[in-house]
CSV table of C-alpha atoms and ligand atoms in Angstrom, one decimal:
chain,number,residue,atom,x,y,z
A,619,UNK,CA,-17.1,-40.4,-62.6
A,620,UNK,CA,-15.1,-43.1,-61.1
A,621,UNK,CA,-13.7,-43.4,-57.6
A,622,UNK,CA,-10.0,-42.9,-57.4
A,623,UNK,CA,-8.7,-46.3,-56.1
A,624,UNK,CA,-5.7,-44.3,-54.3
A,625,UNK,CA,-6.4,-42.5,-51.5
A,626,UNK,CA,-7.4,-39.0,-51.6
A,627,UNK,CA,-5.1,-36.5,-49.9
A,628,UNK,CA,-5.5,-33.0,-49.1
A,629,UNK,CA,-3.7,-30.2,-47.4
A,630,UNK,CA,-5.2,-27.6,-45.3
A,631,UNK,CA,-4.9,-24.0,-45.8
A,632,UNK,CA,-1.9,-24.1,-42.6
A,633,UNK,CA,-0.2,-26.7,-45.3
A,634,UNK,CA,-0.5,-30.1,-43.1
A,635,UNK,CA,-2.0,-33.1,-44.9
A,636,UNK,CA,-4.5,-35.4,-44.2
A,637,UNK,CA,-5.4,-38.6,-46.0
A,638,UNK,CA,-8.2,-40.5,-46.6
A,639,UNK,CA,-8.4,-44.3,-47.3
A,640,UNK,CA,-12.2,-45.1,-48.1
A,641,UNK,CA,-13.0,-49.0,-47.6
A,642,UNK,CA,-11.3,-50.6,-50.9
A,643,UNK,CA,-8.7,-48.7,-51.2
A,644,UNK,CA,-6.0,-51.0,-49.7
A,645,UNK,CA,-6.7,-53.7,-51.6
A,646,UNK,CA,-6.5,-51.8,-55.1
A,647,UNK,CA,-3.4,-49.9,-54.3
A,648,UNK,CA,-1.8,-53.1,-53.5
A,649,UNK,CA,-2.8,-55.0,-56.5
A,650,UNK,CA,-1.3,-51.9,-58.0
A,651,UNK,CA,1.9,-52.5,-56.7
A,652,UNK,CA,1.8,-55.8,-57.5
A,653,UNK,CA,2.0,-55.3,-61.2
A,654,UNK,CA,5.4,-55.0,-61.1
A,655,UNK,CA,6.7,-58.4,-60.4
A,656,UNK,CA,10.0,-57.4,-59.2
A,657,UNK,CA,10.2,-54.8,-56.5
A,658,UNK,CA,12.8,-52.5,-58.8
A,659,UNK,CA,9.3,-52.7,-61.7
A,660,UNK,CA,6.8,-51.9,-58.4
A,661,UNK,CA,10.0,-48.5,-58.3
A,662,UNK,CA,9.3,-47.7,-61.8
A,663,UNK,CA,5.8,-46.4,-60.9
A,664,UNK,CA,4.2,-48.8,-62.8
A,665,UNK,CA,-0.4,-48.8,-62.0
A,666,UNK,CA,1.3,-46.0,-59.6
A,667,UNK,CA,-0.4,-42.5,-59.8
A,668,UNK,CA,1.6,-39.1,-59.4
A,669,UNK,CA,1.9,-37.4,-56.7
A,670,UNK,CA,2.2,-40.8,-55.1
A,671,UNK,CA,5.6,-43.1,-55.9
A,672,UNK,CA,6.3,-46.1,-54.1
A,673,UNK,CA,9.3,-47.0,-52.1
A,674,UNK,CA,10.5,-51.3,-52.9
A,675,UNK,CA,11.9,-52.8,-50.0
A,676,UNK,CA,11.2,-55.9,-50.8
A,677,UNK,CA,9.5,-58.1,-53.5
A,678,UNK,CA,5.4,-58.5,-52.4
A,679,UNK,CA,4.2,-61.8,-52.1
A,680,UNK,CA,0.6,-63.2,-54.2
A,681,UNK,CA,-2.0,-61.0,-52.0
A,682,UNK,CA,-5.6,-62.6,-52.7
A,683,UNK,CA,-8.5,-60.3,-52.7
A,684,UNK,CA,-10.3,-58.9,-49.8
A,685,UNK,CA,-9.2,-56.0,-47.1
A,686,UNK,CA,-9.9,-55.8,-43.6
A,687,UNK,CA,-9.5,-52.6,-41.0
A,688,UNK,CA,-7.6,-53.5,-37.8
A,689,UNK,CA,-9.7,-53.4,-34.4
A,690,UNK,CA,-8.0,-52.7,-31.8
A,691,UNK,CA,-6.8,-49.1,-30.6
A,692,UNK,CA,-4.3,-47.7,-33.0
A,693,UNK,CA,-2.6,-44.4,-33.7
A,694,UNK,CA,-3.1,-44.7,-37.7
A,695,UNK,CA,-5.4,-46.7,-39.7
A,696,UNK,CA,-4.1,-50.7,-40.4
A,697,UNK,CA,-5.6,-51.9,-43.0
A,698,UNK,CA,-5.3,-56.0,-44.1
A,699,UNK,CA,-5.0,-56.6,-47.5
A,700,UNK,CA,-6.0,-60.7,-48.0
A,701,UNK,CA,-4.4,-61.5,-44.8
A,702,UNK,CA,-1.4,-61.5,-46.0
A,703,UNK,CA,0.1,-57.6,-45.9
A,704,UNK,CA,-0.8,-54.8,-43.7
A,705,UNK,CA,-1.2,-51.3,-44.6
A,706,UNK,CA,-0.4,-48.7,-42.4
A,707,UNK,CA,-1.9,-45.4,-43.8
A,708,UNK,CA,-1.1,-42.0,-42.0
A,709,UNK,CA,-3.9,-40.1,-41.6
A,710,UNK,CA,-2.4,-37.1,-41.0
A,711,UNK,CA,1.1,-37.5,-42.8
A,712,UNK,CA,4.0,-35.0,-43.0
A,713,UNK,CA,6.4,-33.7,-45.3
A,714,UNK,CA,9.4,-33.9,-42.1
A,715,UNK,CA,11.6,-36.8,-43.1
A,716,UNK,CA,9.9,-40.0,-41.2
A,717,UNK,CA,12.5,-42.1,-39.7
A,718,UNK,CA,10.6,-45.6,-40.7
A,719,UNK,CA,12.1,-46.3,-44.3
A,720,UNK,CA,15.0,-46.1,-43.6
A,721,UNK,CA,14.8,-47.8,-40.6
A,722,UNK,CA,13.7,-50.6,-42.4
A,723,UNK,CA,15.8,-50.9,-45.3
A,724,UNK,CA,18.5,-51.1,-42.7
A,725,UNK,CA,16.8,-54.1,-41.3
A,726,UNK,CA,16.1,-55.6,-44.6
A,727,UNK,CA,16.7,-60.0,-43.1
A,728,UNK,CA,16.1,-58.9,-39.7
A,729,UNK,CA,13.3,-61.9,-38.8
A,730,UNK,CA,12.4,-60.7,-35.9
A,731,UNK,CA,9.7,-58.1,-37.2
A,732,UNK,CA,6.7,-58.1,-40.0
A,733,UNK,CA,8.9,-57.8,-43.6
A,734,UNK,CA,8.1,-54.3,-44.7
A,735,UNK,CA,7.2,-54.4,-48.4
A,736,UNK,CA,7.0,-50.9,-49.4
A,737,UNK,CA,7.1,-47.0,-48.7
A,738,UNK,CA,4.6,-44.9,-49.8
A,739,UNK,CA,4.5,-41.5,-50.9
A,740,UNK,CA,2.8,-38.7,-51.5
A,741,UNK,CA,5.3,-36.0,-53.5
A,742,UNK,CA,8.1,-35.6,-49.9
A,743,UNK,CA,5.4,-37.0,-47.3
A,744,UNK,CA,4.9,-40.9,-46.3
A,745,UNK,CA,1.7,-42.0,-46.3
A,746,UNK,CA,1.9,-46.0,-45.7
A,747,UNK,CA,4.4,-48.4,-45.1
A,748,UNK,CA,3.4,-52.2,-46.4
A,749,UNK,CA,4.0,-54.8,-44.0
A,750,UNK,CA,4.0,-58.7,-43.3
A,751,UNK,CA,0.8,-59.2,-41.8
A,752,UNK,CA,1.4,-61.4,-38.3
A,753,UNK,CA,-1.1,-63.7,-37.9
A,754,UNK,CA,-2.4,-64.1,-34.7
A,755,UNK,CA,-0.6,-61.2,-34.0
A,756,UNK,CA,-1.8,-59.7,-30.6
A,757,UNK,CA,0.0,-56.6,-28.9
A,758,UNK,CA,1.7,-56.7,-25.4
A,759,UNK,CA,-1.4,-54.6,-23.6
A,760,UNK,CA,-3.0,-58.1,-24.6
A,761,UNK,CA,-1.3,-60.6,-23.9
A,762,UNK,CA,1.6,-58.8,-21.5
A,763,UNK,CA,-1.3,-58.4,-19.0
A,764,UNK,CA,-2.4,-61.8,-19.1
A,765,UNK,CA,1.0,-63.0,-18.4
A,766,UNK,CA,0.9,-60.4,-15.4
A,767,UNK,CA,-2.4,-61.6,-14.4
A,768,UNK,CA,-1.6,-65.3,-14.4
A,769,UNK,CA,2.2,-64.3,-12.5
A,770,UNK,CA,4.3,-66.2,-15.4
A,771,UNK,CA,7.4,-63.9,-16.6
A,772,UNK,CA,9.0,-67.1,-19.2
A,773,UNK,CA,8.2,-63.8,-22.2
A,774,UNK,CA,10.7,-61.2,-20.4
A,775,UNK,CA,13.6,-63.6,-21.6
A,776,UNK,CA,12.1,-63.0,-24.8
A,777,UNK,CA,12.0,-59.8,-25.2
A,778,UNK,CA,14.9,-58.7,-23.4
A,779,UNK,CA,16.5,-60.5,-26.2
A,780,UNK,CA,14.1,-59.9,-28.5
A,781,UNK,CA,15.2,-56.0,-27.7
A,782,UNK,CA,18.9,-56.3,-27.9
A,783,UNK,CA,19.0,-58.5,-31.3
A,784,UNK,CA,16.9,-55.2,-32.5
A,785,UNK,CA,20.1,-53.0,-31.2
A,786,UNK,CA,22.7,-55.1,-32.5
A,787,UNK,CA,21.0,-55.3,-36.0
A,788,UNK,CA,20.6,-51.7,-35.8
A,789,UNK,CA,23.8,-51.4,-35.4
A,790,UNK,CA,25.8,-53.6,-37.5
A,791,UNK,CA,26.2,-51.5,-41.3
A,792,UNK,CA,24.2,-51.4,-43.8
A,793,UNK,CA,24.4,-50.0,-47.6
A,794,UNK,CA,22.0,-47.9,-46.2
A,795,UNK,CA,23.3,-47.2,-42.9
A,796,UNK,CA,27.4,-47.8,-43.4
A,797,UNK,CA,28.9,-46.2,-40.1
A,798,UNK,CA,25.6,-47.4,-37.6
A,799,UNK,CA,27.3,-46.0,-34.5
A,800,UNK,CA,28.0,-43.2,-33.3
A,801,UNK,CA,31.2,-42.6,-30.6
A,802,UNK,CA,29.0,-39.1,-28.3
A,803,UNK,CA,31.1,-36.2,-29.4
A,804,UNK,CA,33.5,-34.5,-27.3
A,805,UNK,CA,31.7,-33.1,-24.4
A,806,UNK,CA,32.7,-29.4,-25.4
A,807,UNK,CA,30.9,-30.9,-29.1
A,808,UNK,CA,28.4,-27.9,-30.4
A,809,UNK,CA,26.6,-31.0,-31.8
A,810,UNK,CA,26.5,-32.8,-28.3
A,811,UNK,CA,23.2,-33.8,-27.2
A,812,UNK,CA,22.1,-32.6,-24.6
A,813,UNK,CA,20.3,-35.4,-23.2
A,814,UNK,CA,20.3,-34.1,-19.2
A,815,UNK,CA,18.9,-30.6,-20.4
A,816,UNK,CA,15.8,-33.0,-22.3
A,817,UNK,CA,14.8,-34.9,-19.2
A,818,UNK,CA,15.1,-31.8,-16.9
A,819,UNK,CA,12.6,-30.0,-19.0
A,820,UNK,CA,10.8,-33.1,-19.2
A,821,UNK,CA,10.3,-33.0,-14.6
A,822,UNK,CA,9.9,-29.4,-15.6
A,823,UNK,CA,6.7,-29.8,-17.6
A,824,UNK,CA,5.5,-33.1,-16.6
A,825,UNK,CA,5.4,-31.3,-12.9
A,826,UNK,CA,4.0,-27.6,-13.8
A,827,UNK,CA,1.0,-30.5,-15.6
A,828,UNK,CA,0.3,-31.9,-12.5
A,829,UNK,CA,0.4,-28.2,-10.3
A,830,UNK,CA,-3.1,-28.1,-9.3
A,831,UNK,CA,-4.5,-30.3,-7.0
A,832,UNK,CA,-7.0,-32.8,-8.7
A,833,UNK,CA,-8.7,-34.8,-6.8
A,834,UNK,CA,-7.4,-38.1,-5.6
A,835,UNK,CA,-7.6,-41.6,-7.5
A,836,UNK,CA,-11.3,-42.9,-7.3
A,837,UNK,CA,-10.6,-46.1,-6.6
A,838,UNK,CA,-8.6,-45.3,-3.4
A,839,UNK,CA,-10.5,-46.8,-0.2
A,840,UNK,CA,-12.7,-44.1,1.4
A,841,UNK,CA,-10.4,-42.3,4.5
A,842,UNK,CA,-7.0,-43.8,3.6
A,843,UNK,CA,-4.4,-41.1,3.7
A,844,UNK,CA,-2.9,-40.5,0.2
A,845,UNK,CA,-1.2,-37.5,-0.7
A,846,UNK,CA,-3.0,-36.2,-4.0
A,847,UNK,CA,-0.7,-37.2,-7.4
A,848,UNK,CA,-0.1,-33.0,-7.1
A,849,UNK,CA,1.4,-33.2,-3.9
A,850,UNK,CA,3.4,-36.0,-4.4
A,851,UNK,CA,5.0,-34.6,-7.3
A,852,UNK,CA,5.7,-31.7,-6.1
A,853,UNK,CA,7.0,-33.6,-2.2
A,854,UNK,CA,9.5,-36.2,-4.6
A,855,UNK,CA,10.4,-33.2,-7.8
A,856,UNK,CA,14.3,-32.7,-5.8
A,857,UNK,CA,14.9,-37.1,-5.7
A,858,UNK,CA,13.3,-37.7,-9.5
A,859,UNK,CA,15.6,-34.4,-10.7
A,860,UNK,CA,18.5,-36.2,-8.8
A,861,UNK,CA,18.1,-39.5,-10.6
A,862,UNK,CA,18.7,-37.6,-13.7
A,863,UNK,CA,21.8,-36.6,-12.6
A,864,UNK,CA,23.9,-39.5,-14.4
A,865,UNK,CA,22.9,-38.2,-17.8
A,866,UNK,CA,24.9,-34.8,-17.5
A,867,UNK,CA,27.6,-37.3,-17.6
A,868,UNK,CA,26.7,-39.6,-20.4
A,869,UNK,CA,29.4,-38.7,-23.5
A,870,UNK,CA,30.1,-42.2,-22.8
A,871,UNK,CA,27.8,-44.8,-24.6
A,872,UNK,CA,28.1,-44.9,-28.2
A,873,UNK,CA,24.9,-43.4,-30.0
A,874,UNK,CA,23.2,-46.0,-32.4
A,875,UNK,CA,20.0,-45.7,-34.5
A,876,UNK,CA,17.7,-46.6,-32.1
A,877,UNK,CA,13.3,-48.1,-32.5
A,878,UNK,CA,12.4,-44.5,-30.6
A,879,UNK,CA,8.8,-46.1,-28.6
A,880,UNK,CA,9.8,-49.8,-27.6
A,881,UNK,CA,6.9,-50.8,-25.0
A,882,UNK,CA,5.1,-53.7,-24.8
A,883,UNK,CA,2.8,-52.1,-27.8
A,884,UNK,CA,5.0,-52.2,-30.1
A,885,UNK,CA,5.5,-56.2,-29.4
A,886,UNK,CA,3.4,-58.5,-31.0
A,887,UNK,CA,2.9,-62.0,-29.5
A,888,UNK,CA,1.9,-64.3,-32.8
A,889,UNK,CA,1.8,-67.7,-34.0
A,890,UNK,CA,5.6,-67.7,-34.7
A,891,UNK,CA,6.9,-66.3,-31.8
A,892,UNK,CA,7.4,-62.7,-30.9
A,893,UNK,CA,7.9,-59.7,-33.2
A,894,UNK,CA,8.8,-55.5,-33.0
A,895,UNK,CA,6.5,-53.3,-35.4
A,896,UNK,CA,5.9,-49.5,-35.6
A,897,UNK,CA,9.4,-48.3,-36.7
A,898,UNK,CA,7.4,-44.4,-36.5
A,899,UNK,CA,9.6,-43.2,-33.7
A,900,UNK,CA,7.7,-41.7,-30.6
A,901,UNK,CA,5.0,-39.7,-31.4
A,902,UNK,CA,5.3,-37.4,-27.2
A,903,UNK,CA,9.4,-36.2,-28.1
A,904,UNK,CA,9.3,-33.5,-31.0
A,905,UNK,CA,12.8,-33.4,-32.7
A,906,UNK,CA,14.4,-36.5,-31.5
A,907,UNK,CA,17.5,-37.0,-31.6
A,908,UNK,CA,17.4,-40.0,-34.3
A,909,UNK,CA,21.2,-41.3,-33.0
A,910,UNK,CA,20.6,-42.2,-29.2
A,911,UNK,CA,21.8,-44.7,-26.2
A,912,UNK,CA,20.4,-48.4,-26.8
A,913,UNK,CA,19.8,-47.5,-23.0
A,914,UNK,CA,16.8,-45.0,-24.3
A,915,UNK,CA,14.7,-48.0,-26.1
A,916,UNK,CA,15.5,-50.2,-23.3
A,917,UNK,CA,14.2,-47.9,-20.2
A,918,UNK,CA,11.1,-47.7,-22.3
A,919,UNK,CA,10.3,-51.0,-22.4
A,920,UNK,CA,11.0,-52.0,-18.8
A,921,UNK,CA,9.0,-49.1,-17.7
A,922,UNK,CA,6.1,-50.6,-20.2
A,923,UNK,CA,6.5,-53.7,-19.0
A,924,UNK,CA,5.7,-51.8,-15.1
A,925,UNK,CA,2.9,-50.5,-17.2
A,926,UNK,CA,1.6,-53.9,-17.9
A,927,UNK,CA,1.9,-54.4,-14.0
A,928,UNK,CA,-0.6,-50.9,-13.3
A,929,UNK,CA,-3.3,-52.6,-15.4
A,930,UNK,CA,-3.1,-55.2,-14.2
A,931,UNK,CA,-3.7,-53.9,-10.7
A,932,UNK,CA,-6.7,-51.2,-12.1
A,933,UNK,CA,-8.2,-53.6,-15.1
A,934,UNK,CA,-8.4,-56.6,-13.6
A,935,UNK,CA,-8.1,-56.3,-10.2
A,936,UNK,CA,-4.3,-58.1,-9.5
A,937,UNK,CA,-3.5,-57.7,-6.3
A,938,UNK,CA,-0.6,-55.4,-6.0
A,939,UNK,CA,1.3,-57.0,-3.4
A,940,UNK,CA,1.3,-60.0,-5.9
A,941,UNK,CA,2.2,-57.2,-9.3
A,942,UNK,CA,5.2,-56.0,-7.3
A,943,UNK,CA,6.8,-59.0,-6.9
A,944,UNK,CA,5.8,-60.1,-10.4
A,945,UNK,CA,7.2,-56.3,-12.1
A,946,UNK,CA,10.6,-57.0,-10.1
A,947,UNK,CA,10.9,-60.5,-11.6
A,948,UNK,CA,9.9,-59.5,-15.2
A,949,UNK,CA,12.2,-56.6,-15.5
A,950,UNK,CA,14.9,-58.6,-14.5
A,951,UNK,CA,14.5,-60.8,-16.8
A,952,UNK,CA,13.9,-58.3,-19.8
A,953,UNK,CA,17.7,-56.7,-18.4
A,954,UNK,CA,19.6,-60.2,-18.2
A,955,UNK,CA,18.2,-61.2,-21.3
A,956,UNK,CA,19.2,-58.4,-23.0
A,957,UNK,CA,22.7,-58.4,-21.2
A,958,UNK,CA,23.4,-61.6,-22.7
A,959,UNK,CA,21.5,-61.4,-25.3
A,960,UNK,CA,24.2,-58.2,-25.7
A,961,UNK,CA,27.3,-59.9,-24.5
A,962,UNK,CA,27.2,-62.8,-27.0
A,963,UNK,CA,26.7,-60.8,-30.1
A,964,UNK,CA,30.6,-59.5,-28.4
A,965,UNK,CA,28.4,-56.1,-28.1
A,966,UNK,CA,28.5,-55.2,-24.2
A,967,UNK,CA,30.0,-52.0,-25.5
A,968,UNK,CA,25.8,-50.6,-26.7
A,969,UNK,CA,24.8,-50.5,-23.1
A,970,UNK,CA,25.3,-47.9,-20.9
A,971,UNK,CA,23.1,-49.1,-17.1
A,972,UNK,CA,24.3,-45.6,-15.6
A,973,UNK,CA,21.2,-44.2,-18.0
A,974,UNK,CA,18.7,-46.4,-17.7
A,975,UNK,CA,17.1,-45.3,-15.2
A,976,UNK,CA,17.8,-41.7,-15.4
A,977,UNK,CA,15.7,-42.9,-18.8
A,978,UNK,CA,13.0,-44.6,-16.5
A,979,UNK,CA,12.4,-41.7,-15.1
A,980,UNK,CA,12.0,-39.5,-18.0
A,981,UNK,CA,9.8,-41.6,-19.5
A,982,UNK,CA,7.3,-41.6,-16.5
A,983,UNK,CA,8.0,-37.7,-17.2
A,984,UNK,CA,6.8,-37.9,-20.7
A,985,UNK,CA,4.4,-40.3,-19.6
A,986,UNK,CA,2.4,-38.1,-17.3
A,987,UNK,CA,2.7,-35.2,-20.1
A,988,UNK,CA,1.0,-37.5,-22.2
A,989,UNK,CA,-1.8,-38.2,-20.2
A,990,UNK,CA,-2.3,-34.5,-19.0
A,991,UNK,CA,-2.6,-33.6,-22.5
A,992,UNK,CA,-4.4,-36.5,-24.5
A,993,UNK,CA,-5.6,-38.9,-22.1
A,994,UNK,CA,-6.2,-38.0,-18.8
A,995,UNK,CA,-7.5,-41.6,-17.4
A,996,UNK,CA,-3.9,-43.0,-18.3
A,997,UNK,CA,-2.0,-41.0,-15.5
A,998,UNK,CA,-2.7,-43.6,-12.6
A,999,UNK,CA,-0.1,-46.0,-14.7
A,1000,UNK,CA,3.2,-43.3,-14.6
A,1001,UNK,CA,1.6,-42.5,-11.5
A,1002,UNK,CA,1.7,-46.0,-9.7
A,1003,UNK,CA,4.9,-47.0,-11.3
A,1004,UNK,CA,6.5,-43.5,-9.3
A,1005,UNK,CA,5.1,-43.8,-6.3
A,1006,UNK,CA,6.6,-48.0,-6.3
A,1007,UNK,CA,9.4,-46.6,-6.9
A,1008,UNK,CA,9.8,-44.5,-3.4
A,1009,UNK,CA,7.5,-46.8,-1.8
B,747,ADP,P1,0.1,-47.3,-34.6
B,747,ADP,O1,0.9,-46.7,-35.9
B,747,ADP,O2,-1.2,-47.2,-35.4
B,747,ADP,O3,0.3,-47.8,-33.5
B,747,ADP,P2,1.1,-50.2,-35.4
B,747,ADP,O4,2.0,-50.7,-36.2
B,747,ADP,O5,1.8,-49.9,-33.6
B,747,ADP,O6,0.7,-48.9,-35.4
B,747,ADP,O7,0.1,-51.6,-35.1
B,747,ADP,C1,-1.2,-51.3,-34.4
B,747,ADP,C2,-1.7,-52.5,-34.2
B,747,ADP,O8,-1.7,-52.8,-35.2
B,747,ADP,C3,-0.6,-53.8,-33.4
B,747,ADP,O9,-0.5,-53.4,-32.0
B,747,ADP,C4,-1.9,-55.1,-33.9
B,747,ADP,O10,-2.3,-55.1,-32.6
B,747,ADP,C5,-1.8,-54.3,-34.8
B,747,ADP,N1,-0.4,-54.8,-36.2
B,747,ADP,C6,0.6,-53.9,-36.3
B,747,ADP,N2,1.4,-54.8,-37.9
B,747,ADP,C7,1.0,-55.7,-37.4
B,747,ADP,C8,0.9,-56.9,-37.8
B,747,ADP,N3,2.4,-57.1,-39.4
B,747,ADP,N4,0.4,-57.9,-38.2
B,747,ADP,C9,-0.9,-58.3,-37.4
B,747,ADP,N5,-1.1,-57.6,-36.5
B,747,ADP,C10,-0.5,-55.9,-36.9
B,748,MG,MG1,2.0,-48.4,-31.9
């Protein structure tokens, strides 16, 4: 039998899905999508075998033959077809509603992302996203660490502006989201999102997961007095909780659709500048509210710049004192450019600055939880940032 040119999707007894896109599948799927000359025809399903279906977002360009997988660390399986488009396959597709197709459709015409072409479904589960390939793209865990090592901060103004432009686009009505800005529900409303409780739960979980005494960071010079991470967290728990307090009165910030996982790794530097990708939401948060204060994204971006500083110290042996200065300048650059760009667009109301620090603290708790559960060697980054805040 001819191997199927479409990916193999299997359903396990527990109902979860698994997808395998073997070599050659991406190329042949793109060829099938291109058979429909217009997005409407692709939508008709010509060349698309059920139960697959396609939601076309923009006409596919001509795609030369050939495919190659993207080699960097990634959660999903992205394959470049014909050096023209990227197909991101989801190895564990979910039937839960996925935010990306709607967000990408809403953002049609937003220039600072990889142009989205199509979303591919298997029954009701999103299995792939097709976007433009950005030649020469590097993600921020590469390019931004290089900037840190070199002590340069000019990038900060660019990515701060990019984040603001993204939020302005998110907050601009479209056919997909005619009503993209929500005023917060009244304080007594049952539907009011409870940001304070979620953040406190994250803090409690981060503390619990790090409750045991663990060995000190092996990279520390011997003989230095040093609280291990568990001791440090215990000692600072009350202060961290106190930092979350503004969330209890987070009642006045307007809510918009946010990126939801806006760290430097999602900002690509490519031949023509910077672009933001990966609208899949935050894998470390279950049931995240779709509508959130813009400060949530900005807080994640600024903390990720701080993580870059920690990476530069640990992996590239940069002097920690130099990094303190670099981080301060870089994050100030991001925040200033963000605020300036919102003001230029007449949308200052989108940012409630009082939420920035509490969301940053919550983000660091989520990074600690993620490290404890999935990636122990990452713990040094959020711990390094937290320690630097209280130094
Ligand atoms: P994941 O969900 O696996 O994190 P991303 O969409 O963030 O997937 O992409 C993972 C990596 O693939 C990025 O960090 C980048 O290096 C590369 N990449 C993603 N999209 C593009 C693109 N449109 N053009 C070039 N490279 C890309
Ligand atoms: Mg990503």
